[in-house]
Short mmCIF file of C-alpha atoms in Angstrom, two decimals:
data_model
loop_
_atom_site.label_atom_id
_atom_site.label_comp_id
_atom_site.label_asym_id
_atom_site.label_seq_id
_atom_site.Cartn_x
_atom_site.Cartn_y
_atom_site.Cartn_z
CA MET A 61 91.25 122.10 86.55
CA GLY A 62 91.64 125.05 84.48
CA ASN A 63 95.34 125.61 85.20
CA VAL A 64 97.21 122.56 85.04
CA LYS A 65 99.82 122.98 83.04
CA ARG A 66 101.50 119.21 82.87
CA SER A 67 99.76 115.68 82.83
CA PRO A 68 100.20 114.03 86.13
CA TRP A 69 101.16 110.52 86.23
CA LEU A 70 99.51 108.46 88.63
CA LEU A 71 101.12 105.37 91.02
CA HIS A 72 98.97 102.89 92.61
CA TYR A 73 99.63 100.73 95.34
CA ASP A 74 98.01 98.08 97.13
CA GLY A 75 99.01 98.31 100.66
CA SER A 76 96.92 95.81 102.32
CA SER A 77 93.62 95.93 100.91
CA CYS A 78 91.14 93.24 99.82
CA ASN A 79 91.55 93.94 96.27
CA GLY A 80 88.06 95.76 96.28
CA CYS A 81 89.20 99.46 95.92
CA ASP A 82 92.28 98.22 93.72
CA ILE A 83 89.92 96.62 90.82
CA GLU A 84 87.58 99.77 91.33
CA VAL A 85 90.66 102.09 90.59
CA LEU A 86 91.74 100.00 87.58
CA ALA A 87 87.97 100.28 86.58
CA CYS A 88 88.24 104.07 86.73
CA LEU A 89 90.94 103.84 83.96
CA THR A 90 89.06 101.68 81.69
CA PRO A 91 86.72 103.33 79.12
CA VAL A 92 83.48 103.23 81.14
CA TYR A 93 84.72 105.71 83.83
CA ASP A 94 87.88 106.91 81.98
CA ALA A 95 89.60 108.80 84.53
CA GLU A 96 92.67 109.08 81.59
CA ARG A 97 90.36 112.11 79.96
CA PHE A 98 92.19 114.13 82.82
CA GLY A 99 95.52 113.76 81.34
CA ILE A 100 96.65 111.25 84.01
CA ILE A 101 97.78 107.75 82.88
CA ASN A 102 98.76 105.07 85.26
CA THR A 103 102.49 104.18 85.70
CA GLY A 104 104.23 101.57 87.49
CA ASP A 105 107.33 103.69 87.97
CA PRO A 106 107.29 105.67 91.24
CA MET A 107 110.15 107.97 89.82
CA GLN A 108 108.03 109.18 86.91
CA ALA A 109 104.63 109.61 89.34
CA ASP A 110 102.90 112.56 90.27
CA ILE A 111 99.87 111.36 92.24
CA PHE A 112 99.97 108.53 94.76
CA LEU A 113 96.86 106.46 94.91
CA ILE A 114 97.25 103.98 98.07
CA THR A 115 94.54 101.52 98.67
CA GLY A 116 94.36 99.27 101.79
CA GLY A 117 95.83 100.20 105.38
CA ILE A 118 99.40 99.66 106.36
CA ASN A 119 100.92 96.49 108.19
CA LYS A 120 104.56 95.64 109.40
CA ALA A 121 105.28 94.42 105.94
CA ASN A 122 104.36 96.74 103.86
CA GLN A 123 105.13 99.54 105.69
CA ALA A 124 108.74 99.84 104.59
CA VAL A 125 107.77 99.47 100.96
CA VAL A 126 105.00 102.32 101.00
CA LYS A 127 107.50 104.80 102.75
CA GLN A 128 110.28 103.99 100.25
CA LEU A 129 107.33 104.54 96.95
CA TYR A 130 106.94 107.86 98.58
CA ASP A 131 110.57 108.91 98.92
CA GLN A 132 111.18 107.92 95.26
CA MET A 133 108.53 109.98 93.80
CA PRO A 134 109.73 113.61 92.60
CA ARG A 135 108.42 116.84 94.72
CA PRO A 136 105.50 117.95 94.18
CA LYS A 137 103.53 114.94 94.98
CA VAL A 138 100.16 114.00 96.44
CA VAL A 139 98.86 111.29 98.16
CA VAL A 140 95.34 109.83 97.65
CA ALA A 141 94.28 107.42 100.23
CA VAL A 142 91.54 105.54 98.43
CA GLY A 143 88.84 103.61 100.71
CA VAL A 144 87.97 103.44 104.20
CA CYS A 145 90.84 101.28 105.12
CA ALA A 146 93.49 103.56 103.75
CA CYS A 147 91.83 106.33 105.50
CA THR A 148 91.95 104.91 108.98
CA GLY A 149 92.20 101.04 109.10
CA GLY A 150 88.39 100.23 108.32
CA VAL A 151 87.15 97.26 109.44
CA PHE A 152 90.51 95.86 109.99
CA LYS A 153 91.60 98.25 112.21
CA GLU A 154 91.39 95.86 115.23
CA CYS A 155 93.79 93.23 113.32
CA TYR A 156 96.87 92.24 114.90
CA ASN A 157 98.90 92.99 111.77
CA ILE A 158 97.50 96.54 111.01
CA ILE A 159 98.97 99.66 112.06
CA GLY A 160 96.39 101.85 110.94
CA GLY A 161 95.37 103.93 107.84
CA ALA A 162 97.98 105.38 105.21
CA ASP A 163 98.65 108.61 107.33
CA THR A 164 100.51 106.43 109.70
CA THR A 165 103.10 106.22 107.54
CA ILE A 166 103.24 108.68 104.94
CA PRO A 167 101.61 112.50 104.81
CA VAL A 168 97.88 111.88 102.96
CA ASP A 169 96.50 114.96 101.30
CA ILE A 170 92.98 113.44 100.13
CA TYR A 171 90.88 110.79 101.54
CA VAL A 172 88.43 108.92 99.54
CA PRO A 173 86.13 106.97 101.40
CA GLY A 174 83.87 104.00 100.77
CA CYS A 175 83.87 100.15 101.09
CA ALA A 176 84.76 99.67 98.47
CA ALA A 177 85.53 103.11 97.29
CA ARG A 178 83.05 103.74 94.38
CA PRO A 179 84.68 104.92 90.88
CA GLN A 180 82.93 108.27 90.99
CA ALA A 181 84.59 109.03 94.55
CA ILE A 182 87.76 107.77 93.00
CA ILE A 183 87.74 110.01 90.09
CA ASP A 184 86.64 112.93 92.45
CA GLY A 185 89.47 112.35 94.38
CA ILE A 186 92.10 112.20 91.48
CA VAL A 187 90.62 115.59 90.15
CA LYS A 188 91.04 117.21 93.45
CA ALA A 189 94.62 115.86 93.39
CA ILE A 190 95.31 117.14 90.27
CA ASP A 191 94.25 120.58 91.30
CA LEU A 192 96.51 120.38 94.56
CA TRP A 193 99.28 118.98 92.60
CA GLN A 194 99.26 122.18 90.32
CA ALA A 195 98.80 124.38 93.38
CA LYS A 196 102.07 122.82 95.34
CA ALA A 197 103.85 123.20 91.86
CA ASP A 198 103.00 126.61 91.48
CA LYS A 199 104.08 127.49 95.31
CA MET A 200 107.37 125.52 94.48
CA GLU A 201 107.83 127.92 91.38
CA ASN A 202 107.00 131.05 93.38
CA VAL A 203 109.78 130.04 96.07
CA GLN A 204 112.13 129.02 93.61
CA LYS A 205 111.70 132.52 91.95
CA GLU A 206 112.13 134.49 95.69
CA LEU A 207 115.38 132.42 95.87
CA ASN A 208 116.68 133.20 92.82
CA LYS A 209 115.89 136.97 93.51
CA LEU A 210 117.74 136.76 96.99
CA ASP A 211 120.65 134.96 94.87
CA LYS A 212 120.87 138.07 92.57
CA LEU A 213 120.66 140.30 95.65
CA GLU A 214 123.68 138.50 97.27
CA GLU A 215 125.76 138.56 94.18
CA LYS A 216 125.08 142.61 93.74
CA GLU A 217 126.16 142.96 97.54
CA LYS A 218 129.42 141.03 96.69
CA LYS A 219 130.20 143.65 93.65
CA MET B 278 127.75 77.47 82.78
CA ALA B 279 126.32 80.94 82.78
CA LYS B 280 126.70 83.05 85.69
CA GLN B 281 123.83 83.26 87.64
CA SER B 282 121.98 86.46 88.81
CA ILE B 283 119.13 87.38 90.97
CA VAL B 284 116.01 89.81 89.97
CA PRO B 285 113.83 91.00 92.25
CA PHE B 286 110.34 90.83 91.08
CA GLY B 287 107.91 93.18 92.91
CA PRO B 288 105.93 94.02 95.46
CA GLN B 289 105.24 96.96 93.48
CA HIS B 290 105.31 95.82 89.75
CA PRO B 291 103.15 97.66 86.76
CA VAL B 292 101.78 94.27 85.61
CA LEU B 293 100.68 93.15 89.46
CA PRO B 294 97.55 95.03 90.71
CA GLU B 295 98.53 93.16 94.25
CA PRO B 296 101.76 92.95 95.79
CA ILE B 297 103.67 89.48 95.73
CA HIS B 298 107.39 89.36 95.89
CA LEU B 299 109.73 86.86 94.11
CA ASP B 300 113.39 86.50 93.71
CA LEU B 301 114.06 85.00 90.18
CA VAL B 302 117.24 83.09 90.10
CA LEU B 303 118.03 83.85 86.32
CA GLU B 304 120.73 82.32 83.78
CA ASP B 305 120.84 84.43 80.88
CA GLU B 306 117.11 85.11 80.28
CA LYS B 307 116.17 81.87 81.54
CA VAL B 308 114.49 81.49 85.13
CA ILE B 309 116.31 78.89 86.79
CA GLU B 310 114.27 79.15 90.09
CA ALA B 311 111.89 81.40 91.80
CA ILE B 312 111.71 82.05 95.66
CA PRO B 313 108.52 83.45 96.81
CA SER B 314 108.11 85.37 99.77
CA ILE B 315 104.44 86.85 100.71
CA GLY B 316 103.07 88.80 103.68
CA PHE B 317 102.50 92.09 102.38
CA VAL B 318 98.37 91.93 102.45
CA HIS B 319 98.39 89.96 105.54
CA ARG B 320 95.99 91.58 108.14
CA GLY B 321 95.22 88.67 110.33
CA LEU B 322 91.46 89.17 109.98
CA GLU B 323 90.92 85.39 111.10
CA SER B 324 91.99 86.58 114.56
CA LEU B 325 88.64 88.82 114.33
CA VAL B 326 86.62 86.14 115.66
CA ASP B 327 87.56 87.13 119.38
CA LYS B 328 86.53 90.70 118.97
CA LYS B 329 83.26 90.61 116.35
CA ASP B 330 80.34 88.07 117.09
CA PHE B 331 79.55 85.45 114.41
CA ASN B 332 76.99 87.49 112.64
CA GLU B 333 79.46 90.41 111.91
CA MET B 334 82.19 87.98 111.29
CA THR B 335 80.05 87.38 107.95
CA TYR B 336 81.08 90.97 106.84
CA VAL B 337 84.82 90.61 107.89
CA ILE B 338 85.07 87.46 106.24
CA GLU B 339 83.59 89.01 102.80
CA ARG B 340 86.39 91.30 102.73
CA THR B 341 88.76 88.81 102.63
CA CYS B 342 89.01 89.21 99.01
CA GLY B 343 87.20 92.24 96.85
CA ILE B 344 86.77 90.14 93.98
CA CYS B 345 85.37 86.76 95.23
CA SER B 346 83.79 88.70 98.06
CA PHE B 347 80.20 87.01 97.82
CA MET B 348 81.49 83.47 97.74
CA HIS B 349 83.68 84.05 101.09
CA GLY B 350 80.56 85.41 102.70
CA MET B 351 78.62 82.35 101.67
CA GLY B 352 81.23 79.92 102.65
CA TYR B 353 81.37 81.35 106.22
CA CYS B 354 77.69 81.45 106.31
CA GLU B 355 77.47 77.84 105.22
CA SER B 356 79.93 76.75 107.95
CA VAL B 357 78.23 78.26 110.90
CA GLU B 358 74.98 77.06 109.22
CA LYS B 359 76.25 73.58 108.77
CA ILE B 360 77.23 73.81 112.73
CA MET B 361 73.60 75.02 113.78
CA ASN B 362 71.89 72.41 111.68
CA VAL B 363 70.19 75.42 109.87
CA GLU B 364 68.49 74.71 106.41
CA ILE B 365 68.24 77.85 104.72
CA PRO B 366 64.92 78.03 102.44
CA ASP B 367 65.21 77.12 98.45
CA ARG B 368 64.91 80.65 97.16
CA GLY B 369 67.70 81.73 99.21
CA LYS B 370 69.79 78.72 98.02
CA TYR B 371 69.03 79.71 94.29
CA LEU B 372 69.75 83.35 94.99
CA ARG B 373 73.34 82.34 96.58
CA THR B 374 74.20 80.26 93.80
CA MET B 375 73.03 82.85 90.91
CA TRP B 376 75.23 85.60 92.63
CA ALA B 377 78.16 83.48 92.89
CA GLU B 378 78.00 82.21 89.72
CA MET B 379 77.79 86.02 88.43
CA SER B 380 80.52 86.39 90.71
CA ARG B 381 82.39 83.87 88.52
CA VAL B 382 81.56 85.94 85.30
CA HIS B 383 82.92 89.28 86.43
CA SER B 384 86.02 87.34 88.14
CA HIS B 385 86.89 85.55 84.85
CA LEU B 386 86.43 88.46 82.71
CA LEU B 387 88.74 90.66 85.02
CA TRP B 388 91.21 87.98 84.42
CA LEU B 389 90.91 87.88 80.76
CA GLY B 390 91.40 91.72 80.79
CA LEU B 391 94.77 91.56 83.19
CA LEU B 392 95.77 88.72 80.89
CA ALA B 393 95.37 90.75 77.80
CA ASP B 394 97.27 93.70 79.76
CA ALA B 395 99.99 91.46 80.52
CA PHE B 396 100.88 90.29 76.82
CA GLY B 397 100.43 94.02 75.74
CA PHE B 398 96.79 93.73 73.89
CA GLU B 399 95.52 96.87 75.53
CA SER B 400 92.09 97.34 73.42
CA LEU B 401 91.56 93.85 74.39
CA PHE B 402 91.80 94.97 77.91
CA TYR B 403 89.40 97.47 77.62
CA GLN B 404 86.76 95.23 75.81
CA CYS B 405 86.68 92.49 78.97
CA TRP B 406 86.58 95.23 81.38
CA ARG B 407 83.92 97.05 79.56
CA MET B 408 82.00 93.68 79.57
CA ARG B 409 82.67 93.12 82.95
CA GLU B 410 81.08 96.71 83.86
CA LYS B 411 77.68 95.07 82.68
CA VAL B 412 78.10 92.47 85.36
CA LEU B 413 78.76 94.96 88.01
CA ASP B 414 75.79 97.02 87.12
CA LEU B 415 73.52 93.82 87.70
CA PHE B 416 75.21 93.68 91.13
CA GLU B 417 74.54 97.07 91.90
CA MET B 418 70.83 96.67 90.91
CA THR B 419 70.35 93.56 92.77
CA THR B 420 72.42 94.09 96.01
CA GLY B 421 73.57 97.88 96.00
CA GLY B 422 77.27 96.89 95.85
CA ARG B 423 79.66 96.64 93.21
CA CYS B 424 82.27 94.86 94.83
CA ILE B 425 81.16 94.04 98.26
CA PHE B 426 77.67 92.92 98.46
CA SER B 427 76.96 92.28 102.03
CA VAL B 428 73.90 90.44 100.98
CA ASN B 429 74.73 87.03 102.77
CA LYS B 430 73.48 86.42 106.45
CA ILE B 431 73.24 83.42 108.88
CA GLY B 432 69.99 81.89 107.59
CA GLY B 433 69.63 83.25 104.15
CA VAL B 434 70.01 86.21 102.32
CA LEU B 435 69.21 89.83 103.17
CA LYS B 436 67.79 90.98 99.74
CA ASP B 437 65.30 89.48 97.43
CA VAL B 438 65.45 89.95 93.53
CA ASP B 439 62.18 90.37 91.80
CA ASP B 440 60.82 89.33 88.51
CA VAL B 441 61.67 92.13 86.42
CA MET B 442 65.40 92.19 87.64
CA LEU B 443 65.51 88.40 86.90
CA ALA B 444 64.67 89.15 83.42
CA THR B 445 67.01 92.01 83.19
CA ILE B 446 69.93 89.81 84.38
CA LYS B 447 68.82 87.01 82.08
CA ALA B 448 68.95 89.34 79.10
CA THR B 449 72.05 91.16 80.10
CA THR B 450 74.11 87.94 80.52
CA GLN B 451 72.94 86.55 77.18
CA ASP B 452 74.28 89.67 75.92
CA ILE B 453 77.49 89.20 77.41
CA ALA B 454 77.89 85.50 75.92
CA ALA B 455 77.28 87.03 72.78
CA GLU B 456 79.96 89.89 72.99
CA LEU B 457 82.21 87.27 74.50
CA ARG B 458 81.81 84.92 71.43
CA VAL B 459 83.19 87.70 69.38
CA ILE B 460 86.08 88.05 72.01
CA ARG B 461 86.84 84.51 72.24
CA LYS B 462 87.72 84.35 68.70
CA THR B 463 90.47 86.86 69.62
CA PHE B 464 91.80 85.07 72.46
CA MET B 465 91.77 81.79 70.87
CA GLU B 466 92.65 82.02 67.50
CA ASP B 467 95.08 85.14 67.11
CA TYR B 468 98.31 84.49 65.88
CA THR B 469 99.93 86.52 68.03
CA VAL B 470 98.16 85.87 71.12
CA GLU B 471 98.48 82.23 70.75
CA ALA B 472 102.22 82.97 70.31
CA ARG B 473 102.39 84.40 73.62
CA LEU B 474 100.13 81.38 75.15
CA ARG B 475 100.81 78.22 73.46
CA GLY B 476 103.43 76.00 74.92
CA VAL B 477 104.33 78.61 77.78
CA GLY B 478 104.12 77.67 81.29
CA ILE B 479 103.67 73.48 81.08
CA LEU B 480 102.70 71.84 84.01
CA THR B 481 101.49 68.18 83.18
CA LYS B 482 98.57 66.26 84.57
CA GLU B 483 100.92 64.39 87.16
CA GLN B 484 102.90 67.96 88.29
CA ALA B 485 99.59 69.42 88.60
CA HIS B 486 98.41 66.31 90.83
CA ASN B 487 101.63 65.89 93.27
CA LEU B 488 101.60 69.92 93.73
CA GLY B 489 97.99 69.96 94.66
CA THR B 490 97.07 72.84 92.74
CA ALA B 491 93.26 73.93 92.31
CA GLY B 492 90.39 75.20 90.23
CA PRO B 493 91.18 76.25 86.64
CA PHE B 494 94.71 75.85 86.88
CA ALA B 495 94.38 72.23 87.62
CA ARG B 496 91.23 71.69 85.37
CA ALA B 497 93.65 72.97 82.68
CA SER B 498 96.09 70.31 83.36
CA GLY B 499 93.22 67.84 82.75
CA ILE B 500 92.19 67.21 86.09
CA LYS B 501 88.57 66.46 86.70
CA MET B 502 88.06 68.50 90.08
CA ASP B 503 85.13 70.98 90.80
CA MET B 504 83.76 71.43 94.35
CA ARG B 505 80.33 72.33 92.59
CA THR B 506 79.79 68.67 91.76
CA THR B 507 79.40 67.99 95.42
CA GLY B 508 76.01 69.93 95.31
CA TYR B 509 76.46 72.79 98.12
CA ALA B 510 73.57 75.63 97.69
CA ALA B 511 71.58 74.80 94.42
CA TYR B 512 74.42 73.21 92.36
CA GLY B 513 72.67 69.74 93.10
CA ASP B 514 69.65 70.73 91.01
CA LEU B 515 71.68 72.30 88.19
CA ASP B 516 72.95 70.54 85.39
CA PHE B 517 76.49 71.25 83.96
CA ASP B 518 79.69 69.19 83.08
CA ILE B 519 83.27 70.00 84.64
CA ILE B 520 85.41 71.88 82.09
CA THR B 521 88.72 70.95 81.47
CA SER B 522 91.35 71.09 78.81
CA ASN B 523 94.52 68.97 77.99
CA GLU B 524 96.45 71.52 76.73
CA CYS B 525 98.34 71.85 80.19
CA ASP B 526 99.91 75.67 79.36
CA SER B 527 98.47 79.31 79.35
CA TYR B 528 96.47 78.86 76.37
CA GLY B 529 94.81 75.79 78.15
CA ARG B 530 94.02 78.09 81.28
CA CYS B 531 92.68 80.61 79.22
CA GLU B 532 90.56 78.22 77.34
CA VAL B 533 89.09 76.82 80.64
CA ARG B 534 88.30 79.74 81.90
CA ILE B 535 86.60 81.43 78.67
CA ASN B 536 84.29 78.31 78.54
CA GLU B 537 83.76 78.57 82.29
CA ILE B 538 82.12 82.25 81.62
CA PHE B 539 79.58 80.42 79.08
CA GLN B 540 79.06 77.78 81.67
CA ALA B 541 78.49 80.39 84.48
CA ILE B 542 75.92 82.25 82.23
CA ASP B 543 74.08 79.24 81.76
CA LEU B 544 74.08 78.47 85.19
CA ILE B 545 72.27 81.58 85.84
CA GLY B 546 69.93 80.73 83.35
CA GLN B 547 68.84 77.64 84.90
CA CYS B 548 68.76 79.29 88.34
CA ILE B 549 66.34 81.99 87.13
CA ASP B 550 64.31 79.45 85.17
CA LYS B 551 63.85 77.18 88.24
CA MET B 552 63.98 80.16 90.78
CA PRO B 553 61.46 78.86 93.43
CA LYS B 554 58.98 81.38 95.46
CA GLY B 555 59.14 81.67 99.31
CA ASP B 556 61.09 82.99 102.04
CA ILE B 557 64.92 84.28 101.29
CA ALA B 558 65.93 83.45 105.10
CA THR B 559 65.03 81.62 108.16
CA ILE B 560 65.34 83.12 111.67
CA VAL B 561 68.46 81.72 113.23
CA LYS B 562 68.13 81.57 117.14
CA GLY B 563 70.86 80.83 119.74
CA ASN B 564 74.51 80.30 119.33
CA PRO B 565 76.47 77.76 117.61
CA ASN B 566 78.19 75.07 119.07
CA GLY B 567 80.61 72.45 117.41
CA GLU B 568 82.82 72.45 114.10
CA ALA B 569 82.27 71.99 110.46
CA PHE B 570 84.30 72.02 107.16
CA VAL B 571 82.91 73.64 103.99
CA ARG B 572 84.51 73.22 100.88
CA MET B 573 83.52 75.35 97.67
CA GLU B 574 84.30 76.11 94.24
CA GLN B 575 85.42 80.02 93.88
CA PRO B 576 86.40 81.24 90.60
CA ARG B 577 90.27 80.14 91.38
CA GLY B 578 89.56 77.32 92.93
CA GLU B 579 88.73 75.10 95.68
CA ALA B 580 88.19 77.02 99.03
CA VAL B 581 88.04 75.54 102.65
CA TYR B 582 86.25 77.26 105.56
CA TYR B 583 86.40 75.75 108.54
CA SER B 584 84.68 77.41 111.63
CA LYS B 585 84.85 76.04 115.32
CA ALA B 586 82.52 77.37 117.79
CA ASN B 587 82.08 76.73 121.78
CA GLY B 588 78.25 78.05 122.19
CA SER B 589 79.37 81.52 122.90
CA LYS B 590 78.57 84.43 120.36
CA PHE B 591 82.59 84.61 119.63
CA LEU B 592 83.63 81.61 117.33
CA GLU B 593 86.76 79.90 118.74
CA ARG B 594 88.52 79.65 115.45
CA MET B 595 87.77 80.39 111.87
CA ARG B 596 90.17 79.33 109.06
CA ILE B 597 90.13 79.71 105.38
CA ARG B 598 92.25 78.07 103.02
CA THR B 599 92.34 79.73 99.66
CA PRO B 600 92.75 78.56 96.03
CA THR B 601 95.91 80.70 94.98
CA PHE B 602 97.67 79.25 98.08
CA ALA B 603 97.39 76.11 96.71
CA ASN B 604 98.29 77.18 93.22
CA ILE B 605 102.03 78.81 94.17
CA PRO B 606 103.37 75.78 94.24
CA GLY B 607 102.21 74.79 90.79
CA LEU B 608 103.31 78.47 89.66
CA LEU B 609 107.05 78.04 90.77
CA GLU B 610 107.23 74.87 89.07
CA THR B 611 105.92 76.61 85.74
CA LEU B 612 108.10 79.53 86.49
CA LYS B 613 111.56 77.07 85.85
CA GLY B 614 113.05 77.34 82.67
CA ALA B 615 110.75 79.76 81.30
CA ASP B 616 111.82 83.29 79.86
CA PHE B 617 112.34 86.22 81.92
CA ALA B 618 109.81 88.03 79.45
CA ASP B 619 107.11 85.44 80.27
CA VAL B 620 107.33 85.73 84.21
CA PRO B 621 104.35 88.49 84.62
CA LEU B 622 102.16 86.54 82.01
CA LEU B 623 102.66 83.02 83.98
CA ILE B 624 102.10 84.63 87.28
CA LEU B 625 98.90 85.77 85.85
CA THR B 626 98.00 82.58 84.76
CA ILE B 627 97.00 81.19 88.05
CA ASP B 628 95.08 84.33 88.76
CA PRO B 629 96.69 85.34 91.82
CA CYS B 630 94.72 86.67 94.59
CA ILE B 631 97.21 87.60 97.03
CA SER B 632 94.58 89.32 99.66
CA CYS B 633 93.00 85.84 99.74
CA THR B 634 95.98 84.28 100.02
CA GLU B 635 97.33 86.31 103.21
CA ARG B 636 94.09 87.38 104.72
#
């Protein structure tokens, strides 16, 4: 967590969870567990979010919503699947309306198991997500630098 | 006539922890009509009766909702016990009642926090959730879980609570009551809070009755209805009154819920004082055959559990009617004529539990 350059913002969406993980995610943000000490803040706007916390499995109705929320987020972005339902479908895996875990619809980076996931586990997932997010940002920056170099070379050759 | 416009609300919205979608028909800033569409959390867990046997189903039914999970498990177990004519030991009944009332305290504190967040009072939100953590610690001490406990089983409960724990529960809940008395002042007497709540979202007693509302939402409109008075579990032995309010608005709903927390803490105290000694569960043999209805009072209102069995280890049908579903018509009525800015607040005043509603 040492080299984080900017405070990432967090978006939470309830897939088809039973609420247990949702209230634990909210409990994480309150002063007792205080995940906000890592510089994150809970936002309702996907266009300003960097980390996507998804709870609950994917069903036929919310699949498009989850996909859209993910697409609206700017890159780099990290997806954290909170709770066993978001990881695999959990106890509802055999239900007729459940497609599966969050990774059936969007790429998931970090899996936080538990039913309901405990706040300590969620905080651990968030901390890992922040590191991963910074690593992705650095990678994007490096790629951009290389591209800029290539552009300059091309310009020289043209001259 | 002003031009009408339709504003979509949800499923992803900053104020909603859960997805529900409303199409709000607006005329300037006034809501003319709200058209709901639900189904974002539908899993179809009732159909799992085909795949999980009636003992395993207890744990599935508990996961209908993470806030009132204990009561869902309790309702399901009571319905199966009713089919099998099982009388559970008194200590089991009292423990169930105690945990159910603790669930009510934590659910109402959660709601108060979300309400404070909806009208923008961030510090009050944090205060409520800080108090709620104490109840969750008690749950963790007695059952091992914070949200989903899995202590119910058909024939009783799985875990016993010793005297030291009971004393701790009593002392901690009394602390919560003392802290709540301070916070109550802010909710009930603060000028800004009152300005957001009073006269907003009026639902008269007649409307509440005709629309079939349930729970604190109905009681805030003056309807005296509380399933606990039917005396399931140990409620028949306990002494309590139905809390109602004649305000019929958001303020009344807040008042009813705050008073219900005090009532629940009182009931927990009564349970601990009267806690009988003995077994916590009876041994249940065989498979259920028949059908049964159970009605019970959840934090959000009356819930109905229906089980139908055919003598095999799989139930034939399991059905839950949840209070939020009954309250949605009432919510749509209160939304008519409301300001657009009050919509998130009004949605919260029914204490929506979408995952219960859609299952």
